[in-house]
């Protein structure tokens, strides 16, 4: 009897174990809501159990294999370098030799000898104005002067020999001197009928027309510009007074023509403009090909601070702690590819663009962390990226 019962139990167990469990698809197909809910609860329980086990495994892996959790960082070795800070202002290209030429004599403009764009030398004739008979008056006056001179010299010889009266001698002398003055005046007037270039430059514009009647000091004849002796004028805030001096290094950028020049301050004015609290600086600028024109806008960078042996880092890697102190991370190497991140509280100096000077907190030769600095913590092991990574 006992054997029969045992056999029956064994058969029942084998039948139960051999009975296959319904799949999710089968349960969904049958459409039994209680069975669907039961299956969902069962799967949620299994999912949580698996997630907990994976978390335990990951925790154990991190403890046993630290290489898996090391963040990748790029580094740079600190070394002394020259650091320069610039103050940027806007300036204008100018020339002191940019003038409009007016006639000094009234009359008909009989001849124009130059054209626009032509290079001229100082004293070169540009145009001729009709003298209105002035040359004839000069010729007549010169004839009278020659006669007066002869008369005066004869009277002077006689007077020296004590022959003749003093009045005759003085009259001859006075007449001669008067004629000499008259000739000089006529010559000066006649010279004004010839329009000449006051300096070497370029005829930028021929304004008057040949045959035009022009009046002294009223009608514009030419615009003459010297494009060789150019300079940039810029207004600098008064706070930089004493930092910007004659000889200060300057970088000038002319974006409209795509050119950049290095130079130095030529002049610093002593006057502070009360309207904008600034002082003017002038910087000479080369223009051999005359591509630079007056009134071009220039970006002027003036070197107001320089350090010859500075420690400089990218400003973007600096962070701030809860106290508002600036911090940067550096590495203590274990080997060529692994190191330990260390935090340094630093004191900063001047900054320019993305570079900032470190005055305290870091030393020459230390290896600072660049990329990855914001995702690490003090004492964490890091993997140092090689050049090919």
Coordinates of C-alpha atoms in Angstrom, one line a residue:
X1 CA 0.0 0.0 0.0
X2 CA 2.8 2.4 0.9
X3 CA 4.6 1.5 -2.3
X4 CA 1.4 2.3 -4.3
X5 CA 1.0 5.7 -2.6
X6 CA 4.7 6.6 -3.2
X7 CA 4.3 5.7 -6.9
X8 CA 1.2 7.8 -7.2
X9 CA 2.9 10.9 -5.6
X10 CA 6.0 10.5 -7.9
X11 CA 3.8 10.3 -11.0
X12 CA 1.9 13.4 -9.9
X13 CA 5.1 15.4 -9.4
X14 CA 6.5 14.3 -12.7
X15 CA 3.3 15.4 -14.4
X16 CA 3.4 18.8 -12.6
X17 CA 7.0 19.4 -13.6
X18 CA 6.4 18.4 -17.2
X19 CA 3.5 20.7 -17.5
X20 CA 4.6 23.7 -19.6
X21 CA 4.0 27.3 -18.4
X22 CA 1.9 29.6 -20.6
X23 CA 3.8 32.2 -22.6
X24 CA 3.0 35.9 -22.6
X25 CA 1.6 35.7 -26.1
X26 CA -0.7 32.8 -25.0
X27 CA -2.0 34.7 -22.0
X28 CA -2.7 37.8 -24.1
X29 CA -4.4 35.7 -26.8
X30 CA -6.7 34.0 -24.1
X31 CA -7.6 37.5 -22.9
X32 CA -8.1 36.6 -19.2
X33 CA -7.6 39.9 -17.2
X34 CA -6.7 38.3 -13.9
X35 CA -4.2 36.1 -15.6
X36 CA -2.7 39.1 -17.5
X37 CA -2.4 41.1 -14.3
X38 CA -0.8 38.1 -12.5
X39 CA 1.8 37.7 -15.3
X40 CA 2.6 41.4 -15.2
X41 CA 3.2 41.4 -11.5
X42 CA 5.4 38.3 -11.8
X43 CA 7.5 40.0 -14.5
X44 CA 7.9 43.2 -12.6
X45 CA 9.1 41.3 -9.6
X46 CA 11.7 39.5 -11.8
X47 CA 12.8 42.7 -13.4
X48 CA 13.4 44.4 -10.0
X49 CA 15.3 41.3 -8.9
X50 CA 17.5 41.4 -12.0
X51 CA 18.2 45.1 -11.7
X52 CA 19.2 44.7 -8.1
X53 CA 21.6 41.9 -9.0
X54 CA 23.1 44.0 -11.8
X55 CA 23.7 46.9 -9.5
X56 CA 25.4 44.6 -7.0
X57 CA 27.6 43.2 -9.8
X58 CA 28.5 46.7 -11.0
X59 CA 29.4 47.8 -7.5
X60 CA 31.7 44.8 -7.1
X61 CA 33.3 45.4 -10.5
X62 CA 34.1 49.0 -9.5
X63 CA 35.8 47.9 -6.4
X64 CA 37.8 45.1 -8.0
X65 CA 38.7 46.9 -11.3
X66 CA 39.4 50.6 -10.8
X67 CA 40.4 51.0 -14.5
X68 CA 36.7 50.7 -15.5
X69 CA 35.7 53.9 -13.6
X70 CA 38.7 56.2 -14.5
X71 CA 37.5 59.2 -16.5
X72 CA 39.5 60.1 -19.5
X73 CA 41.2 63.5 -19.3
X74 CA 43.6 65.6 -21.4
X75 CA 46.5 67.3 -19.7
X76 CA 49.2 70.0 -20.3
X77 CA 52.5 70.6 -18.5
X78 CA 52.8 74.1 -17.1
X79 CA 55.8 76.2 -18.2
X80 CA 56.8 79.8 -18.1
X81 CA 55.6 81.9 -21.0
X82 CA 55.2 85.5 -22.1
X83 CA 51.7 86.7 -21.3
X84 CA 50.4 90.0 -22.8
X85 CA 47.1 91.7 -22.1
X86 CA 45.6 94.2 -24.6
X87 CA 43.0 96.8 -24.3
X88 CA 40.9 97.1 -27.4
X89 CA 39.5 100.4 -28.7
X90 CA 38.2 101.7 -32.1
X91 CA 40.2 104.2 -34.1
X92 CA 40.2 106.0 -37.5
X93 CA 42.9 106.2 -40.2
X94 CA 44.0 109.8 -40.7
X95 CA 46.6 111.9 -42.5
X96 CA 47.6 115.5 -41.7
X97 CA 48.2 116.1 -45.4
X98 CA 44.7 115.9 -46.8
X99 CA 43.7 119.3 -48.2
X100 CA 41.5 121.1 -50.7
X101 CA 43.4 123.6 -52.8
X102 CA 41.8 127.0 -53.5
X103 CA 43.0 129.7 -55.9
X104 CA 45.0 132.6 -54.6
X105 CA 44.1 134.7 -57.6
X106 CA 40.9 135.5 -59.4
X107 CA 40.6 134.8 -63.1
X108 CA 39.9 132.2 -65.8
X109 CA 41.4 128.7 -65.2
X110 CA 43.3 128.5 -68.5
X111 CA 45.1 125.2 -68.0
X112 CA 44.9 122.1 -65.8
X113 CA 48.1 120.0 -65.9
X114 CA 47.1 117.0 -63.7
X115 CA 44.4 114.3 -63.6
X116 CA 42.8 112.3 -60.7
X117 CA 45.0 109.6 -59.2
X118 CA 48.2 111.3 -60.4
X119 CA 51.2 111.4 -58.1
X120 CA 52.7 114.9 -57.8
X121 CA 55.8 116.3 -56.1
X122 CA 56.0 119.3 -53.8
X123 CA 56.1 122.5 -55.9
X124 CA 54.8 120.8 -59.0
X125 CA 52.5 123.0 -61.2
X126 CA 48.9 121.8 -61.1
X127 CA 47.1 124.6 -63.0
X128 CA 47.4 128.1 -64.5
X129 CA 45.1 131.0 -64.0
X130 CA 44.9 133.9 -66.6
X131 CA 46.8 136.8 -65.1
X132 CA 44.7 139.5 -66.7
X133 CA 47.6 141.5 -68.0
X134 CA 49.6 141.2 -64.9
X135 CA 52.7 139.9 -66.7
X136 CA 52.7 143.0 -69.0
X137 CA 52.5 145.3 -65.9
X138 CA 55.5 143.4 -64.5
X139 CA 57.5 143.8 -67.7
X140 CA 56.8 147.5 -67.7
X141 CA 57.7 147.8 -64.0
X142 CA 60.9 146.0 -64.5
X143 CA 61.9 148.4 -67.3
X144 CA 61.2 151.3 -65.0
X145 CA 63.1 149.6 -62.2
X146 CA 66.2 149.3 -64.5
X147 CA 66.0 153.0 -65.3
X148 CA 65.5 154.0 -61.6
X149 CA 68.5 151.8 -60.7
X150 CA 70.8 153.4 -63.3
X151 CA 69.7 156.9 -62.1
X152 CA 70.2 156.0 -58.5
X153 CA 73.7 154.5 -59.1
X154 CA 74.8 157.7 -61.0
X155 CA 73.4 160.0 -58.3
X156 CA 75.2 157.9 -55.7
X157 CA 78.6 158.2 -57.4
X158 CA 78.1 162.0 -57.7
X159 CA 77.1 162.3 -54.1
X160 CA 80.1 160.3 -53.0
X161 CA 82.2 162.8 -55.0
X162 CA 80.3 165.6 -53.3
X163 CA 78.8 166.6 -56.6
X164 CA 75.1 167.5 -56.8
X165 CA 72.6 168.0 -54.0
X166 CA 71.5 165.6 -51.3
X167 CA 67.9 166.0 -52.4
X168 CA 68.7 164.7 -55.9
X169 CA 70.5 161.7 -54.4
X170 CA 67.6 160.9 -51.9
X171 CA 64.9 161.3 -54.6
X172 CA 66.8 158.8 -56.9
X173 CA 67.2 156.4 -54.0
X174 CA 63.6 156.6 -53.0
X175 CA 62.3 156.1 -56.5
X176 CA 64.6 153.1 -57.0
X177 CA 63.4 151.4 -53.8
X178 CA 59.8 152.1 -54.6
X179 CA 60.1 150.5 -58.1
X180 CA 61.9 147.5 -56.5
X181 CA 59.0 147.1 -54.1
X182 CA 56.5 147.4 -56.9
X183 CA 58.2 144.7 -59.0
X184 CA 58.4 142.4 -56.0
X185 CA 54.6 142.8 -55.4
X186 CA 53.8 142.2 -59.0
X187 CA 56.0 139.1 -59.1
X188 CA 54.3 137.8 -55.9
X189 CA 50.9 138.4 -57.5
X190 CA 51.9 136.7 -60.8
X191 CA 53.2 133.7 -58.9
X192 CA 49.7 133.2 -57.5
X193 CA 48.4 132.6 -61.0
X194 CA 50.3 129.4 -61.0
X195 CA 48.7 126.7 -58.7
X196 CA 51.3 124.4 -57.2
X197 CA 51.3 121.4 -54.9
X198 CA 52.2 122.3 -51.4
X199 CA 53.5 118.8 -50.6
X200 CA 54.1 115.4 -52.3
X201 CA 50.9 113.4 -52.7
X202 CA 48.1 112.1 -54.9
X203 CA 45.5 114.2 -56.7
X204 CA 42.4 112.6 -55.3
X205 CA 39.9 114.8 -57.0
X206 CA 40.0 117.4 -59.8
X207 CA 37.1 119.6 -58.8
X208 CA 37.3 122.6 -61.1
X209 CA 37.0 122.6 -64.9
X210 CA 39.4 124.1 -67.4
X211 CA 38.1 127.5 -68.6
X212 CA 36.1 128.1 -65.4
X213 CA 36.2 131.5 -63.8
X214 CA 37.5 131.1 -60.3
X215 CA 37.7 133.5 -57.4
X216 CA 40.4 133.9 -54.8
X217 CA 39.7 131.6 -51.8
X218 CA 36.2 130.6 -53.0
X219 CA 36.3 127.9 -55.7
X220 CA 37.7 124.5 -54.9
X221 CA 40.3 123.3 -57.4
X222 CA 41.8 120.0 -56.3
X223 CA 41.9 117.6 -53.3
X224 CA 45.5 116.6 -52.6
X225 CA 46.2 113.7 -50.2
X226 CA 49.5 112.3 -48.9
X227 CA 48.8 108.5 -48.5
X228 CA 52.3 107.7 -47.4
X229 CA 52.4 109.4 -44.0
X230 CA 49.2 107.8 -42.5
X231 CA 48.4 107.2 -38.8
X232 CA 45.6 105.8 -36.7
X233 CA 44.0 108.0 -34.1
X234 CA 42.1 106.3 -31.2
X235 CA 40.5 107.5 -27.9
X236 CA 41.6 105.5 -24.9
X237 CA 39.7 105.6 -21.5
X238 CA 41.5 107.8 -18.9
X239 CA 41.8 104.7 -16.6
X240 CA 44.7 103.5 -18.8
X241 CA 46.6 106.8 -18.5
X242 CA 50.1 105.8 -17.4
X243 CA 49.8 102.3 -18.8
X244 CA 49.7 103.5 -22.4
X245 CA 52.8 105.5 -23.3
X246 CA 54.9 106.5 -26.4
X247 CA 56.4 103.2 -27.7
X248 CA 53.7 100.9 -26.3
X249 CA 53.2 97.9 -28.5
X250 CA 50.1 98.0 -30.8
X251 CA 48.3 95.7 -33.1
X252 CA 46.1 97.4 -35.7
X253 CA 43.4 95.5 -37.6
X254 CA 41.7 96.9 -40.7
X255 CA 38.9 94.4 -41.3
X256 CA 37.5 96.2 -44.3
X257 CA 40.7 95.5 -46.3
X258 CA 41.7 92.4 -44.4
X259 CA 45.0 93.6 -43.1
X260 CA 46.8 93.6 -39.7
X261 CA 49.8 95.6 -38.7
X262 CA 52.1 95.7 -35.7
X263 CA 53.5 99.0 -34.5
X264 CA 53.9 101.2 -31.5
X265 CA 52.3 104.4 -30.1
X266 CA 53.8 107.4 -31.8
X267 CA 52.2 110.1 -29.6
X268 CA 50.0 110.3 -26.4
X269 CA 48.2 113.5 -26.0
X270 CA 48.1 115.3 -22.6
X271 CA 44.5 116.5 -23.0
X272 CA 41.6 114.5 -21.4
X273 CA 38.4 114.9 -23.4
X274 CA 35.8 116.0 -20.9
X275 CA 33.0 114.6 -23.0
X276 CA 34.1 110.9 -23.0
X277 CA 36.9 111.0 -20.4
X278 CA 39.5 109.7 -22.8
X279 CA 42.9 110.7 -24.2
X280 CA 44.1 110.4 -27.8
X281 CA 46.9 108.2 -29.1
X282 CA 48.4 108.2 -32.5
X283 CA 50.0 105.2 -34.2
X284 CA 52.0 105.5 -37.5
X285 CA 50.9 102.9 -40.1
X286 CA 52.8 101.9 -43.2
X287 CA 51.1 102.4 -46.6
X288 CA 53.6 101.8 -49.3
X289 CA 51.0 100.5 -51.8
X290 CA 48.6 103.2 -50.8
X291 CA 45.8 100.7 -50.1
X292 CA 44.9 102.3 -46.8
X293 CA 42.6 105.3 -47.2
X294 CA 41.7 108.1 -44.8
X295 CA 38.7 107.5 -42.4
X296 CA 39.0 103.7 -42.5
X297 CA 37.8 102.2 -39.2
X298 CA 40.5 100.4 -37.3
X299 CA 40.5 98.0 -34.3
X300 CA 43.4 99.0 -32.1
X301 CA 44.8 96.6 -29.5
X302 CA 47.2 98.3 -27.0
X303 CA 49.5 96.2 -24.8
X304 CA 48.8 97.6 -21.3
X305 CA 50.3 94.7 -19.4
X306 CA 53.1 92.1 -20.0
X307 CA 54.6 89.4 -17.9
X308 CA 57.8 87.6 -19.2
X309 CA 57.7 84.5 -17.0
X310 CA 54.0 83.9 -16.4
X311 CA 52.0 80.7 -15.7
X312 CA 49.0 80.8 -18.0
X313 CA 46.1 78.3 -18.3
X314 CA 42.9 78.3 -20.3
X315 CA 40.2 80.3 -18.5
X316 CA 37.6 77.7 -19.4
X317 CA 39.1 75.1 -17.0
X318 CA 38.8 77.3 -13.9
X319 CA 36.0 76.4 -11.4
X320 CA 34.7 78.0 -8.3
X321 CA 34.1 76.4 -4.9
X322 CA 31.4 77.3 -2.3
X323 CA 33.6 80.0 -0.9
X324 CA 33.9 81.7 -4.3
X325 CA 37.6 80.7 -4.6
X326 CA 39.0 79.8 -8.0
X327 CA 40.2 76.2 -8.3
X328 CA 42.0 74.2 -11.0
X329 CA 42.8 70.4 -11.1
X330 CA 46.3 69.0 -11.7
X331 CA 47.6 65.4 -11.7
X332 CA 50.0 63.4 -9.7
X333 CA 51.1 60.7 -12.1
X334 CA 51.2 57.0 -11.1
X335 CA 52.5 56.1 -14.6
X336 CA 52.3 57.4 -18.1
X337 CA 48.6 56.7 -18.5
X338 CA 47.2 56.9 -14.9
X339 CA 47.2 59.7 -12.4
X340 CA 45.4 61.0 -9.3
X341 CA 43.4 64.3 -9.6
X342 CA 44.4 67.0 -7.1
X343 CA 42.6 70.3 -6.5
X344 CA 44.5 73.6 -6.2
X345 CA 43.1 76.9 -5.0
X346 CA 44.6 79.5 -7.3
X347 CA 45.0 83.3 -7.4
X348 CA 44.5 84.8 -10.8
X349 CA 45.9 87.8 -12.5
X350 CA 45.0 89.4 -15.8
X351 CA 43.1 87.5 -18.5
X352 CA 43.0 88.0 -22.3
X353 CA 40.7 86.0 -24.5
X354 CA 40.6 82.4 -23.1
X355 CA 44.0 82.7 -21.3
X356 CA 44.4 83.8 -17.7
X357 CA 47.5 84.3 -15.6
X358 CA 48.0 82.3 -12.4
X359 CA 49.9 84.2 -9.8
X360 CA 49.6 81.7 -6.9
X361 CA 48.5 78.1 -6.4
X362 CA 50.2 76.3 -9.3
X363 CA 53.9 75.8 -10.1
X364 CA 56.0 75.4 -13.2
X365 CA 56.2 71.7 -14.2
X366 CA 52.8 70.7 -12.8
X367 CA 50.5 68.8 -15.1
X368 CA 47.0 70.5 -15.3
X369 CA 43.8 68.8 -16.4
X370 CA 42.2 70.4 -19.4
X371 CA 39.3 68.4 -20.9
X372 CA 37.4 66.5 -18.3
X373 CA 38.3 68.8 -15.4
X374 CA 34.6 69.5 -14.6
X375 CA 33.6 65.9 -14.2
X376 CA 36.3 64.7 -11.7
X377 CA 36.7 65.0 -8.0
X378 CA 39.7 65.4 -5.5
X379 CA 41.7 62.2 -5.2
X380 CA 40.0 60.4 -8.1
X381 CA 42.1 58.2 -10.4
X382 CA 42.0 59.4 -14.0
X383 CA 43.2 58.0 -17.3
X384 CA 45.5 60.3 -19.2
X385 CA 44.6 60.6 -22.9
X386 CA 47.5 59.9 -25.2
X387 CA 48.0 61.9 -28.4
X388 CA 46.4 59.3 -30.6
X389 CA 43.3 58.9 -28.4

